GROMACS .gro file of C-alpha atoms in nm:
model
  193
    1GLY     CA    1  -3.645   4.118  11.233
    2ARG     CA    2  -3.509   3.784  11.361
    3ASP     CA    3  -3.266   3.740  11.648
    4THR     CA    4  -2.962   3.543  11.527
    5ARG     CA    5  -2.777   3.508  11.860
    6ASN     CA    6  -2.853   3.138  11.903
    7MET     CA    7  -2.844   3.043  11.533
    8SER     CA    8  -2.565   2.855  11.361
    9LEU     CA    9  -2.368   3.028  11.088
   10ASP     CA   10  -2.544   2.814  10.824
   11GLU     CA   11  -2.886   2.922  10.953
   12VAL     CA   12  -2.787   3.289  10.936
   13ILE     CA   13  -2.649   3.245  10.584
   14ASP     CA   14  -2.977   3.081  10.473
   15ILE     CA   15  -3.171   3.381  10.604
   16LEU     CA   16  -2.941   3.636  10.440
   17ARG     CA   17  -2.922   3.467  10.100
   18GLY     CA   18  -3.164   3.564   9.829
   19GLU     CA   19  -3.201   3.668   9.467
   20PRO     CA   20  -2.933   3.901   9.328
   21ASP     CA   21  -3.022   4.272   9.334
   22THR     CA   22  -3.271   4.226   9.619
   23GLN     CA   23  -3.205   4.386   9.954
   24VAL     CA   24  -3.194   4.264  10.312
   25SER     CA   25  -3.188   4.487  10.621
   26ILE     CA   26  -2.966   4.389  10.909
   27THR     CA   27  -2.965   4.540  11.256
   28LEU     CA   28  -2.624   4.530  11.420
   29ARG     CA   29  -2.596   4.553  11.796
   30HIS     CA   30  -2.268   4.636  11.966
   31PRO     CA   31  -2.250   4.520  12.328
   32ALA     CA   32  -2.128   4.855  12.459
   33GLU     CA   33  -2.291   5.012  12.764
   34PRO     CA   34  -2.547   5.129  12.674
   35PRO     CA   35  -2.587   4.894  12.370
   36VAL     CA   36  -2.541   5.064  12.035
   37THR     CA   37  -2.750   4.949  11.737
   38ARG     CA   38  -2.747   5.051  11.373
   39GLN     CA   39  -2.937   4.947  11.065
   40VAL     CA   40  -2.753   4.834  10.750
   41THR     CA   41  -2.913   4.752  10.415
   42VAL     CA   42  -2.721   4.514  10.190
   43THR     CA   43  -2.791   4.451   9.821
   44ARG     CA   44  -2.743   4.084   9.743
   45GLN     CA   45  -2.510   3.992   9.457
   46VAL     CA   46  -2.346   3.684   9.313
   47ILE     CA   47  -1.995   3.693   9.454
   48HIS     CA   48  -1.711   3.565   9.236
   49ILE     CA   49  -1.399   3.491   9.435
   50PRO     CA   50  -1.103   3.466   9.199
   51SER     CA   51  -0.875   3.164   9.223
   52VAL     CA   52  -0.569   3.366   9.127
   53ALA     CA   53  -0.528   3.628   9.397
   54LEU     CA   54  -0.203   3.788   9.277
   55VAL     CA   55  -0.003   3.804   8.954
   56ASP     CA   56   0.324   3.996   8.959
   57LEU     CA   57   0.695   3.994   8.890
   58VAL     CA   58   0.871   3.929   9.223
   59ALA     CA   59   1.218   3.979   9.077
   60PRO     CA   60   1.343   4.064   8.728
   61GLY     CA   61   1.227   3.778   8.506
   62VAL     CA   62   1.052   3.585   8.786
   63GLY     CA   63   0.674   3.570   8.768
   64TYR     CA   64   0.451   3.489   9.064
   65ILE     CA   65   0.102   3.339   9.047
   66GLY     CA   66  -0.055   3.353   9.390
   67MET     CA   67  -0.333   3.106   9.468
   68ARG     CA   68  -0.282   3.114   9.844
   69GLN     CA   69  -0.594   3.036  10.042
   70THR     CA   70  -0.819   3.040   9.735
   71ARG     CA   71  -1.000   2.747   9.571
   72PHE     CA   72  -1.005   2.564   9.238
   73SER     CA   73  -1.340   2.680   9.099
   74GLU     CA   74  -1.499   2.679   8.752
   75ALA     CA   75  -1.274   2.954   8.613
   76THR     CA   76  -0.939   2.859   8.770
   77ALA     CA   77  -0.763   2.720   8.463
   78GLY     CA   78  -0.859   3.026   8.259
   79GLU     CA   79  -0.731   3.255   8.534
   80VAL     CA   80  -0.399   3.069   8.556
   81ALA     CA   81  -0.359   3.067   8.177
   82ALA     CA   82  -0.426   3.443   8.166
   83ALA     CA   83  -0.173   3.495   8.447
   84VAL     CA   84   0.094   3.296   8.259
   85THR     CA   85   0.030   3.498   7.942
   86GLU     CA   86   0.047   3.827   8.132
   87LEU     CA   87   0.372   3.732   8.303
   88GLN     CA   88   0.531   3.616   7.978
   89GLU     CA   89   0.436   3.948   7.819
   90ARG     CA   90   0.599   4.125   8.113
   91GLY     CA   91   0.923   3.935   8.061
   92ALA     CA   92   0.894   3.640   8.298
   93GLN     CA   93   1.158   3.378   8.232
   94ALA     CA   94   1.064   3.161   8.534
   95LEU     CA   95   0.744   3.108   8.733
   96ILE     CA   96   0.643   3.053   9.093
   97LEU     CA   97   0.301   2.894   9.149
   98ASP     CA   98   0.198   2.950   9.511
   99LEU     CA   99  -0.050   2.688   9.635
  100ARG     CA  100   0.013   2.733  10.008
  101GLY     CA  101  -0.307   2.716  10.207
  102ASN     CA  102  -0.507   2.619   9.898
  103PRO     CA  103  -0.765   2.356  10.006
  104GLY     CA  104  -0.838   2.242   9.651
  105GLY     CA  105  -1.165   2.227   9.466
  106LEU     CA  106  -1.269   2.093   9.129
  107LEU     CA  107  -1.074   1.798   8.985
  108THR     CA  108  -1.137   1.914   8.628
  109GLN     CA  109  -0.972   2.246   8.705
  110ALA     CA  110  -0.676   2.078   8.872
  111THR     CA  111  -0.611   1.872   8.558
  112GLN     CA  112  -0.654   2.178   8.335
  113VAL     CA  113  -0.410   2.384   8.546
  114ALA     CA  114  -0.153   2.105   8.533
  115ASP     CA  115  -0.215   2.089   8.157
  116ILE     CA  116  -0.085   2.448   8.126
  117PHE     CA  117   0.261   2.339   8.242
  118LEU     CA  118   0.295   1.976   8.124
  119PRO     CA  119   0.370   1.836   7.779
  120ARG     CA  120   0.079   1.678   7.594
  121GLY     CA  121   0.020   1.321   7.704
  122ALA     CA  122   0.191   1.356   8.042
  123PRO     CA  123   0.009   1.173   8.325
  124ILE     CA  124  -0.160   1.410   8.571
  125VAL     CA  125  -0.365   1.197   8.809
  126SER     CA  126  -0.490   0.841   8.841
  127ILE     CA  127  -0.824   0.770   9.004
  128ARG     CA  128  -0.932   0.433   9.140
  129GLU     CA  129  -1.267   0.348   9.292
  130ARG     CA  130  -1.254   0.230   9.649
  131ASP     CA  131  -1.353  -0.124   9.555
  132GLY     CA  132  -1.089  -0.130   9.280
  133ARG     CA  133  -1.335  -0.215   9.001
  134ARG     CA  134  -1.271   0.090   8.788
  135GLY     CA  135  -0.971   0.316   8.736
  136GLU     CA  136  -0.889   0.616   8.524
  137LEU     CA  137  -0.568   0.793   8.425
  138ARG     CA  138  -0.600   1.157   8.325
  139ARG     CA  139  -0.331   1.294   8.098
  140SER     CA  140  -0.240   1.636   7.967
  141GLN     CA  141  -0.448   1.717   7.660
  142GLN     CA  142  -0.325   2.056   7.538
  143PRO     CA  143   0.006   2.191   7.415
  144PRO     CA  144   0.160   2.356   7.722
  145ARG     CA  145   0.154   2.737   7.749
  146ALA     CA  146   0.458   2.754   7.974
  147ALA     CA  147   0.663   2.443   7.893
  148GLU     CA  148   0.993   2.627   7.855
  149LEU     CA  149   0.977   2.831   8.176
  150PRO     CA  150   1.145   2.697   8.492
  151LEU     CA  151   0.875   2.638   8.752
  152ALA     CA  152   0.862   2.626   9.132
  153VAL     CA  153   0.545   2.524   9.316
  154LEU     CA  154   0.503   2.631   9.678
  155ILE     CA  155   0.295   2.412   9.914
  156ASP     CA  156   0.237   2.375  10.286
  157ARG     CA  157   0.039   2.156  10.526
  158ALA     CA  158  -0.284   2.331  10.424
  159SER     CA  159  -0.237   2.255  10.052
  160ALA     CA  160  -0.490   1.981   9.977
  161SER     CA  161  -0.688   1.800   9.710
  162ALA     CA  162  -0.668   1.981   9.374
  163SER     CA  163  -0.359   2.179   9.476
  164GLU     CA  164  -0.186   1.849   9.567
  165ILE     CA  165  -0.281   1.705   9.228
  166VAL     CA  166  -0.119   1.999   9.047
  167ALA     CA  167   0.194   1.992   9.266
  168GLY     CA  168   0.220   1.613   9.237
  169ALA     CA  169   0.184   1.618   8.858
  170ILE     CA  170   0.453   1.885   8.829
  171GLN     CA  171   0.686   1.683   9.054
  172ASP     CA  172   0.614   1.338   8.906
  173ASN     CA  173   0.677   1.464   8.553
  174ASP     CA  174   1.003   1.640   8.654
  175ARG     CA  175   0.851   1.961   8.520
  176GLY     CA  176   0.943   2.176   8.818
  177VAL     CA  177   1.043   2.175   9.180
  178VAL     CA  178   0.798   2.156   9.471
  179ILE     CA  179   0.909   2.360   9.772
  180GLY     CA  180   0.761   2.372  10.120
  181THR     CA  181   0.636   2.135  10.385
  182PRO     CA  182   0.442   1.809  10.342
  183SER     CA  183   0.092   1.884  10.219
  184PHE     CA  184  -0.239   1.783  10.377
  185GLY     CA  185  -0.251   1.443  10.202
  186LYS     CA  186  -0.618   1.431  10.111
  187GLY     CA  187  -0.579   1.208   9.807
  188SER     CA  188  -0.951   1.157   9.749
  189VAL     CA  189  -1.197   1.253   9.477
  190GLN     CA  190  -1.571   1.275   9.528
  191THR     CA  191  -1.813   1.198   9.247
  192ILE     CA  192  -2.183   1.276   9.272
  193PHE     CA  193  -2.414   1.005   9.139
   0.00000   0.00000   0.00000
């Protein structure tokens, strides 16, 4: 019942959002001559977008974990761990972790994903406050799930933030090879106070 032509995307999203399992009716208007309209009713749901978009063997013994153009969200480390287990069960003897186009996400998930591949105690990321008063070094905490498998990490100029942390930790610890183009170079962590 509200015209959205002059609204921003955020305003439209605010109108469409609501409690799961409730419905919203949308009238779509196609600018044909004469204009064509149709009514669509959508049932709202919580949408979970997986971080691991593809898990497969790309060649005999070579497993692929595709995280292209996804994000590091609350379940990412669990998804990557499950992908590694699945690929090992399917005979993977080497892994490709594809982080091209991945803009990052949660720092905790980046460290937990790196933890899957690095030996316990390996440095993952260091964080320093802008004023230099406080610093922190995060290290691998768990026994690695895939320590013995050769690893290649794919990145590109759209790989940023959490994906750069994972790729950098793999490279800095000589755990695998990073292949691609220079990444975005975000290098910052936000903390909410």
